[in-house]
CSV table of C-alpha atoms in Angstrom, one decimal:
chain,number,residue,atom,x,y,z
W,1,MET,CA,-30.9,-92.8,-61.9
W,2,SER,CA,-29.7,-89.5,-60.7
W,3,GLY,CA,-31.4,-86.9,-61.7
W,4,PHE,CA,-32.8,-83.3,-60.8
W,5,TYR,CA,-37.3,-82.1,-60.4
W,6,LEU,CA,-38.4,-79.6,-61.8
W,7,LEU,CA,-41.7,-77.7,-61.4
W,8,ASP,CA,-43.5,-77.5,-64.6
W,9,VAL,CA,-43.7,-73.5,-65.0
W,10,PRO,CA,-43.2,-71.6,-66.9
W,11,GLU,CA,-39.4,-70.4,-65.4
W,12,PHE,CA,-38.5,-73.5,-65.7
W,13,ALA,CA,-38.9,-75.2,-68.9
W,14,PRO,CA,-36.1,-73.8,-70.9
W,15,LEU,CA,-33.7,-75.4,-67.5
W,16,ALA,CA,-34.8,-78.1,-69.3
W,17,ALA,CA,-34.8,-78.2,-72.6
W,18,ALA,CA,-31.5,-76.8,-72.1
W,19,ALA,CA,-30.2,-79.7,-70.7
W,20,LEU,CA,-32.2,-82.3,-73.1
W,21,ARG,CA,-29.6,-80.9,-75.7
W,22,THR,CA,-26.7,-82.0,-74.2
W,23,GLY,CA,-27.4,-85.2,-74.7
W,24,LYS,CA,-27.0,-86.9,-72.2
W,25,CYS,CA,-29.6,-86.5,-70.2
W,26,ARG,CA,-33.4,-87.8,-71.2
W,27,GLU,CA,-37.1,-86.5,-70.1
W,28,GLY,CA,-38.2,-88.9,-67.3
W,29,ARG,CA,-41.4,-89.4,-65.6
W,30,LYS,CA,-44.2,-86.2,-65.0
W,31,THR,CA,-45.9,-86.6,-62.2
W,32,GLY,CA,-48.7,-84.2,-61.1
W,33,CYS,CA,-46.2,-80.7,-61.2
W,34,TYR,CA,-43.6,-81.9,-61.5
W,35,ARG,CA,-40.7,-82.9,-64.5
W,36,PHE,CA,-37.9,-85.2,-63.9
W,37,ILE,CA,-34.8,-85.4,-65.8
W,38,GLU,CA,-32.8,-88.4,-65.5
W,39,PHE,CA,-29.2,-88.5,-66.2
W,40,ASP,CA,-26.2,-91.2,-65.5
W,41,ASP,CA,-23.0,-90.6,-64.6
W,42,GLU,CA,-22.8,-87.5,-65.1
W,43,LEU,CA,-24.3,-83.7,-66.7
W,44,GLU,CA,-23.2,-80.3,-67.6
W,45,ILE,CA,-25.5,-77.3,-68.4
W,46,GLU,CA,-24.0,-74.5,-70.1
W,47,ARG,CA,-26.4,-70.7,-67.6
W,48,ALA,CA,-24.8,-69.1,-71.8
W,49,ASP,CA,-27.2,-71.9,-73.1
W,50,THR,CA,-30.3,-71.7,-70.4
W,51,GLY,CA,-31.3,-67.8,-71.1
W,52,LEU,CA,-31.9,-67.6,-67.9
W,53,GLY,CA,-30.5,-64.7,-65.7
W,54,GLU,CA,-28.9,-65.1,-62.3
W,55,ALA,CA,-32.2,-65.0,-59.7
W,56,VAL,CA,-33.5,-67.9,-61.8
W,57,TRP,CA,-30.7,-69.9,-62.5
W,58,PHE,CA,-29.2,-70.4,-58.3
W,59,GLY,CA,-32.2,-71.3,-58.1
W,60,CYS,CA,-32.3,-74.5,-60.0
W,61,LEU,CA,-32.9,-77.6,-58.5
W,62,THR,CA,-35.7,-75.6,-55.8
W,63,ALA,CA,-37.3,-79.1,-56.9
W,64,GLY,CA,-35.4,-82.0,-55.7
W,65,LEU,CA,-31.9,-83.1,-56.4
W,66,ASP,CA,-31.3,-86.5,-57.2
W,67,GLY,CA,-26.8,-86.7,-57.9
W,68,LYS,CA,-24.3,-84.7,-55.9
W,69,ILE,CA,-23.4,-80.6,-57.5
W,70,ALA,CA,-20.1,-81.1,-58.8
W,71,HIS,CA,-19.9,-77.6,-60.0
W,72,PHE,CA,-22.8,-74.2,-59.7
W,73,ASP,CA,-21.7,-71.2,-61.0
W,74,SER,CA,-23.0,-67.9,-62.8
W,75,ARG,CA,-22.0,-69.4,-65.8
W,76,ARG,CA,-22.5,-73.7,-65.1
W,77,LEU,CA,-23.1,-76.5,-63.7
W,78,SER,CA,-22.1,-79.5,-62.6
W,79,LEU,CA,-23.8,-82.1,-61.9
W,80,ILE,CA,-22.8,-86.3,-60.7
W,81,ALA,CA,-24.1,-89.3,-59.6
W,82,THR,CA,-23.7,-89.9,-56.2
W,83,ASN,CA,-24.2,-92.6,-52.9
W,84,GLU,CA,-23.1,-89.6,-50.2
W,85,PRO,CA,-24.9,-90.0,-47.9
W,86,ILE,CA,-27.5,-86.1,-47.5
W,87,LEU,CA,-26.0,-85.1,-44.0
W,88,PRO,CA,-22.6,-86.8,-43.9
W,89,HIS,CA,-21.4,-86.6,-40.5
W,90,LEU,CA,-24.4,-87.8,-38.5
N,1,MET,CA,-43.7,-87.8,-45.3
N,2,THR,CA,-46.7,-85.0,-44.7
N,3,LEU,CA,-48.6,-84.5,-47.7
N,4,SER,CA,-49.1,-80.9,-46.8
N,5,LEU,CA,-51.9,-80.8,-49.4
N,6,ASN,CA,-53.4,-83.3,-46.8
N,7,HIS,CA,-53.8,-79.7,-44.4
N,8,ALA,CA,-56.8,-77.8,-44.4
N,9,PRO,CA,-57.0,-75.0,-47.2
N,10,LEU,CA,-56.1,-72.2,-46.3
N,11,ARG,CA,-58.7,-68.9,-45.0
N,12,ALA,CA,-58.3,-65.6,-47.2
N,13,ALA,CA,-58.8,-64.2,-43.1
N,14,LEU,CA,-57.0,-61.1,-44.6
N,15,SER,CA,-57.2,-58.2,-47.4
N,16,GLY,CA,-54.3,-57.7,-48.2
N,17,VAL,CA,-51.7,-54.8,-46.7
N,18,ASP,CA,-53.1,-51.6,-44.4
N,19,HIS,CA,-49.8,-50.8,-43.7
N,20,THR,CA,-46.5,-51.0,-42.4
N,21,ALA,CA,-44.1,-48.6,-40.1
N,22,ARG,CA,-41.3,-48.2,-38.6
N,23,PRO,CA,-39.3,-46.0,-37.2
N,24,THR,CA,-37.4,-42.6,-37.8
N,25,TRP,CA,-34.9,-39.7,-36.4
N,26,LYS,CA,-35.5,-38.2,-40.5
N,27,LEU,CA,-38.2,-36.2,-41.1
N,28,ARG,CA,-37.9,-33.7,-43.4
N,29,GLU,CA,-35.5,-36.4,-45.2
N,30,THR,CA,-38.6,-38.8,-45.4
N,31,VAL,CA,-41.2,-36.0,-45.9
N,32,HIS,CA,-39.5,-35.0,-48.7
N,33,PHE,CA,-38.6,-38.7,-50.0
N,34,TYR,CA,-41.9,-40.7,-49.9
N,35,ARG,CA,-44.1,-37.1,-50.5
N,36,ASP,CA,-42.1,-35.3,-53.1
N,37,ILE,CA,-39.6,-37.4,-54.8
N,38,MET,CA,-41.8,-40.5,-54.4
N,39,GLY,CA,-45.2,-38.2,-54.9
N,40,LEU,CA,-46.9,-40.3,-52.3
N,41,PRO,CA,-50.0,-38.2,-50.4
N,42,LEU,CA,-49.0,-37.9,-47.3
N,43,VAL,CA,-52.9,-39.1,-45.4
N,44,HIS,CA,-52.5,-39.6,-42.2
N,45,ALA,CA,-50.8,-38.6,-39.2
N,46,ILE,CA,-51.4,-38.9,-35.1
N,47,THR,CA,-50.0,-36.7,-32.9
N,48,ALA,CA,-49.5,-38.3,-29.4
N,49,LYS,CA,-48.0,-37.7,-26.3
N,50,GLY,CA,-45.6,-40.8,-24.9
N,51,TRP,CA,-49.0,-43.4,-25.4
N,52,GLY,CA,-48.9,-42.8,-21.5
N,53,ARG,CA,-47.0,-45.7,-20.6
N,54,GLU,CA,-45.0,-43.2,-17.9
N,55,LYS,CA,-43.1,-46.3,-17.3
N,56,GLU,CA,-41.3,-47.6,-20.7
N,57,GLN,CA,-40.4,-43.3,-20.9
N,58,HIS,CA,-41.7,-43.5,-24.4
N,59,ALA,CA,-41.4,-39.7,-26.0
N,60,ASP,CA,-44.0,-38.2,-27.6
N,61,PHE,CA,-44.6,-38.6,-30.6
N,62,ILE,CA,-45.8,-38.2,-35.0
N,63,HIS,CA,-47.2,-41.3,-36.6
N,64,PHE,CA,-47.6,-40.4,-40.5
N,65,PHE,CA,-48.4,-42.4,-42.8
N,66,PHE,CA,-48.2,-42.2,-47.1
N,67,ASP,CA,-50.4,-43.3,-50.1
N,68,SER,CA,-48.9,-46.5,-51.2
N,69,GLY,CA,-52.5,-47.4,-53.3
N,70,GLU,CA,-54.8,-50.1,-52.7
N,71,GLY,CA,-55.7,-49.0,-49.7
N,72,SER,CA,-51.9,-49.3,-48.2
N,73,THR,CA,-50.0,-46.9,-46.6
N,74,ILE,CA,-46.9,-47.6,-45.2
N,75,ALA,CA,-46.1,-44.8,-41.8
N,76,PHE,CA,-43.5,-44.0,-40.1
N,77,PHE,CA,-43.4,-42.7,-36.2
N,78,TYR,CA,-40.4,-40.0,-35.4
N,79,TYR,CA,-40.0,-39.6,-30.9
N,80,ILE,CA,-39.2,-36.2,-30.0
N,81,GLY,CA,-36.2,-35.7,-29.2
N,82,THR,CA,-34.8,-38.9,-29.0
N,83,ARG,CA,-31.5,-40.1,-30.5
N,84,GLN,CA,-31.7,-43.7,-32.8
N,85,PRO,CA,-30.4,-46.0,-30.8
N,86,PRO,CA,-27.8,-47.6,-31.9
N,87,GLU,CA,-29.7,-51.3,-31.9
N,88,LEU,CA,-31.7,-50.0,-35.2
N,89,VAL,CA,-29.6,-48.5,-37.0
N,90,VAL,CA,-30.1,-50.2,-40.3
N,91,PRO,CA,-26.9,-52.8,-40.5
N,92,ARG,CA,-25.4,-53.5,-43.6
N,93,GLY,CA,-24.6,-55.4,-46.1
N,94,TYR,CA,-27.4,-58.5,-47.0
N,95,MET,CA,-28.8,-59.8,-44.6
N,96,ALA,CA,-30.5,-56.9,-43.3
N,97,MET,CA,-32.1,-55.8,-46.8
N,98,ALA,CA,-34.5,-58.8,-46.1
N,99,ASN,CA,-36.3,-55.9,-43.7
N,100,HIS,CA,-37.9,-54.0,-46.6
N,101,THR,CA,-40.8,-52.9,-48.2
N,102,ALA,CA,-41.9,-53.9,-51.7
N,103,TRP,CA,-44.2,-52.2,-54.1
N,104,ARG,CA,-46.6,-53.1,-56.6
N,105,VAL,CA,-46.6,-52.1,-60.4
N,106,GLU,CA,-49.3,-53.6,-62.8
N,107,SER,CA,-46.2,-53.8,-65.9
N,108,GLU,CA,-43.5,-54.4,-66.9
N,109,ALA,CA,-44.2,-50.5,-68.3
N,110,ASP,CA,-45.2,-49.4,-64.5
N,111,LEU,CA,-41.6,-50.6,-62.9
N,112,LEU,CA,-39.4,-48.9,-65.7
N,113,SER,CA,-41.0,-45.8,-65.2
N,114,TRP,CA,-40.6,-45.8,-61.4
N,115,GLN,CA,-37.0,-46.5,-62.8
N,116,LYS,CA,-36.5,-43.5,-64.7
N,117,ARG,CA,-38.2,-41.4,-62.1
N,118,LEU,CA,-36.4,-42.1,-58.7
N,119,GLU,CA,-33.1,-41.9,-61.4
N,120,GLN,CA,-34.0,-38.9,-62.6
N,121,GLN,CA,-34.6,-37.8,-59.1
N,122,GLY,CA,-31.3,-38.7,-57.7
N,123,VAL,CA,-32.0,-41.7,-56.4
N,124,SER,CA,-29.9,-44.6,-56.7
N,125,VAL,CA,-32.0,-47.7,-58.4
N,126,SER,CA,-30.9,-51.4,-59.0
N,127,GLN,CA,-31.0,-52.3,-62.8
N,128,SER,CA,-34.4,-55.2,-62.6
N,129,VAL,CA,-34.1,-57.9,-62.0
N,130,ARG,CA,-36.5,-61.0,-63.4
N,131,HIS,CA,-37.1,-63.9,-60.2
N,132,GLU,CA,-39.6,-66.4,-60.3
N,133,ILE,CA,-42.6,-65.4,-59.7
N,134,LEU,CA,-41.8,-61.5,-59.9
N,135,GLU,CA,-39.6,-58.9,-61.8
N,136,SER,CA,-38.0,-56.0,-59.8
N,137,ILE,CA,-36.0,-53.2,-58.8
N,138,TYR,CA,-34.4,-52.0,-55.7
N,139,PHE,CA,-33.1,-48.9,-54.1
N,140,ARG,CA,-33.3,-47.0,-50.3
N,141,ASP,CA,-34.4,-44.3,-48.8
N,142,PRO,CA,-33.5,-41.2,-46.8
N,143,ASN,CA,-33.5,-43.8,-43.0
N,144,PHE,CA,-31.1,-46.6,-45.3
N,145,TYR,CA,-34.6,-48.6,-45.4
N,146,PRO,CA,-34.4,-50.8,-48.4
N,147,LEU,CA,-36.8,-51.1,-50.7
N,148,GLU,CA,-38.6,-52.9,-53.9
N,149,ILE,CA,-41.0,-52.2,-56.7
N,150,THR,CA,-41.5,-55.3,-58.6
N,151,ARG,CA,-44.5,-57.2,-61.0
N,152,ARG,CA,-45.5,-60.3,-61.1
N,153,LEU,CA,-44.4,-62.0,-64.2
N,154,ARG,CA,-46.5,-64.7,-64.1
N,155,ASP,CA,-50.2,-65.4,-61.5
N,156,ILE,CA,-49.1,-67.4,-58.0
N,157,ASP,CA,-50.5,-71.4,-59.4
N,158,ARG,CA,-51.7,-74.8,-57.0
N,159,PRO,CA,-47.8,-75.6,-58.6
N,160,ASP,CA,-46.1,-73.0,-56.0
N,161,ALA,CA,-48.3,-74.1,-53.3
N,162,THR,CA,-47.5,-78.0,-54.1
N,163,ASP,CA,-43.7,-77.1,-54.2
N,164,ALA,CA,-43.8,-75.1,-51.7
N,165,GLU,CA,-44.7,-77.1,-48.7
N,166,LEU,CA,-42.3,-80.1,-50.2
N,167,THR,CA,-39.8,-77.2,-49.9
N,168,ILE,CA,-40.7,-76.2,-46.5
N,169,ASP,CA,-41.2,-79.8,-45.1
N,170,ALA,CA,-38.4,-81.3,-46.6
N,171,ALA,CA,-36.3,-77.7,-44.0
N,172,LEU,CA,-38.0,-78.3,-41.5
N,173,GLU,CA,-36.4,-81.9,-41.4
N,174,LEU,CA,-32.4,-80.3,-41.9
N,175,GLU,CA,-33.1,-78.0,-39.2
N,176,ALA,CA,-34.0,-80.4,-37.3
N,177,SER,CA,-30.7,-82.2,-37.6
N,178,GLY,CA,-28.8,-79.2,-36.1
N,179,HIS,CA,-26.0,-80.5,-38.7
N,180,TRP,CA,-27.4,-78.6,-41.5
N,181,THR,CA,-25.1,-75.8,-43.8
N,182,ASN,CA,-25.8,-76.3,-47.8
N,183,ILE,CA,-28.4,-75.2,-50.3
N,184,GLU,CA,-27.2,-79.5,-51.9
N,185,GLN,CA,-28.7,-80.3,-49.0
N,186,LEU,CA,-32.0,-78.8,-49.1
N,187,TRP,CA,-32.3,-80.3,-52.8
N,188,ARG,CA,-31.4,-83.5,-52.0
N,189,THR,CA,-33.3,-83.8,-48.8
N,190,LYS,CA,-36.1,-82.0,-51.2
N,191,ALA,CA,-36.4,-84.5,-54.1
N,192,ARG,CA,-36.9,-87.1,-51.3
N,193,TYR,CA,-39.7,-84.9,-50.1
N,194,VAL,CA,-40.5,-84.7,-54.2
N,195,GLU,CA,-40.7,-88.8,-54.9
N,196,ASN,CA,-42.8,-89.3,-51.5
N,197,TYR,CA,-45.3,-86.6,-53.6
N,198,CYS,CA,-45.3,-88.5,-56.9
N,199,GLU,CA,-45.7,-91.5,-56.0
N,200,ALA,CA,-49.2,-90.7,-53.7
N,201,LEU,CA,-50.1,-89.4,-56.8
N,202,GLN,CA,-49.4,-92.3,-58.4
N,203,HIS,CA,-50.5,-94.3,-56.4
N,204,ASP,CA,-54.1,-92.4,-55.8
N,205,SER,CA,-54.5,-92.7,-59.7
N,206,ALA,CA,-53.8,-96.5,-59.9
N,207,ASN,CA,-57.0,-96.5,-57.5
N,208,GLY,CA,-58.8,-94.3,-58.9
N,209,GLY,CA,-58.5,-91.3,-56.8
N,210,LYS,CA,-59.6,-93.8,-53.6
N,211,PRO,CA,-56.5,-93.7,-50.6
């Protein structure tokens, strides 16, 4: 299952809310201080839908990503599932 | 994986910042900026004959301190009769900005008040920027040293420390690989650390808190 973790603190809550509003993901397990937002094949989030400033937006996957970044700029984040190794040249 | 929460808890052996210090070759401009523009009281000055280190040819100097609140000071060394070495010229670019001083204020009103005060004094100040737990304004002193005034948006809590430990654990693994080039590699590696952390928590919970 692909997805991303979120530390359960106020500044990242808008990202989870925006992701869940896309209808392409769901709230997975919550363990301790971490939430997990699951998606199947791909997920696209617009920064405008999160209300996040760029400083938080560009660090919004800091709790961990199970997937791959297909696109990430100040306007849009696009994630896809992947089986690629993290360090492919090893 | 090393569950960092098992590390010995940090003990508060320090009581905050006493002072930070940097060299200056602009005595008048530095005093004017910190004392007259920022309004930080000049509270202490040391004058000395080169620490007596003759082999080092240590210049005679003034070491002076401005009060920056809560018992902290920002200090400067002025080395008499010397020229600024090229390697101590503050470089342009974001990397050199990592070496900065950030002062704390208590409220958004205080932050905006500083922004307005500095602008009125002709200092170029950034718009306020909200980070995860901080909101800050940025500016430079006459030496081009980067300065920041910031306020906490929330307290740092236990989850922040847990998350920081897992971030650093993942980063150390990638650094040791010698092939780390981007943040996506860190985020993907960290997901494994967080997953292991969560599984350990669930295991402990299923065993009534017994490991």
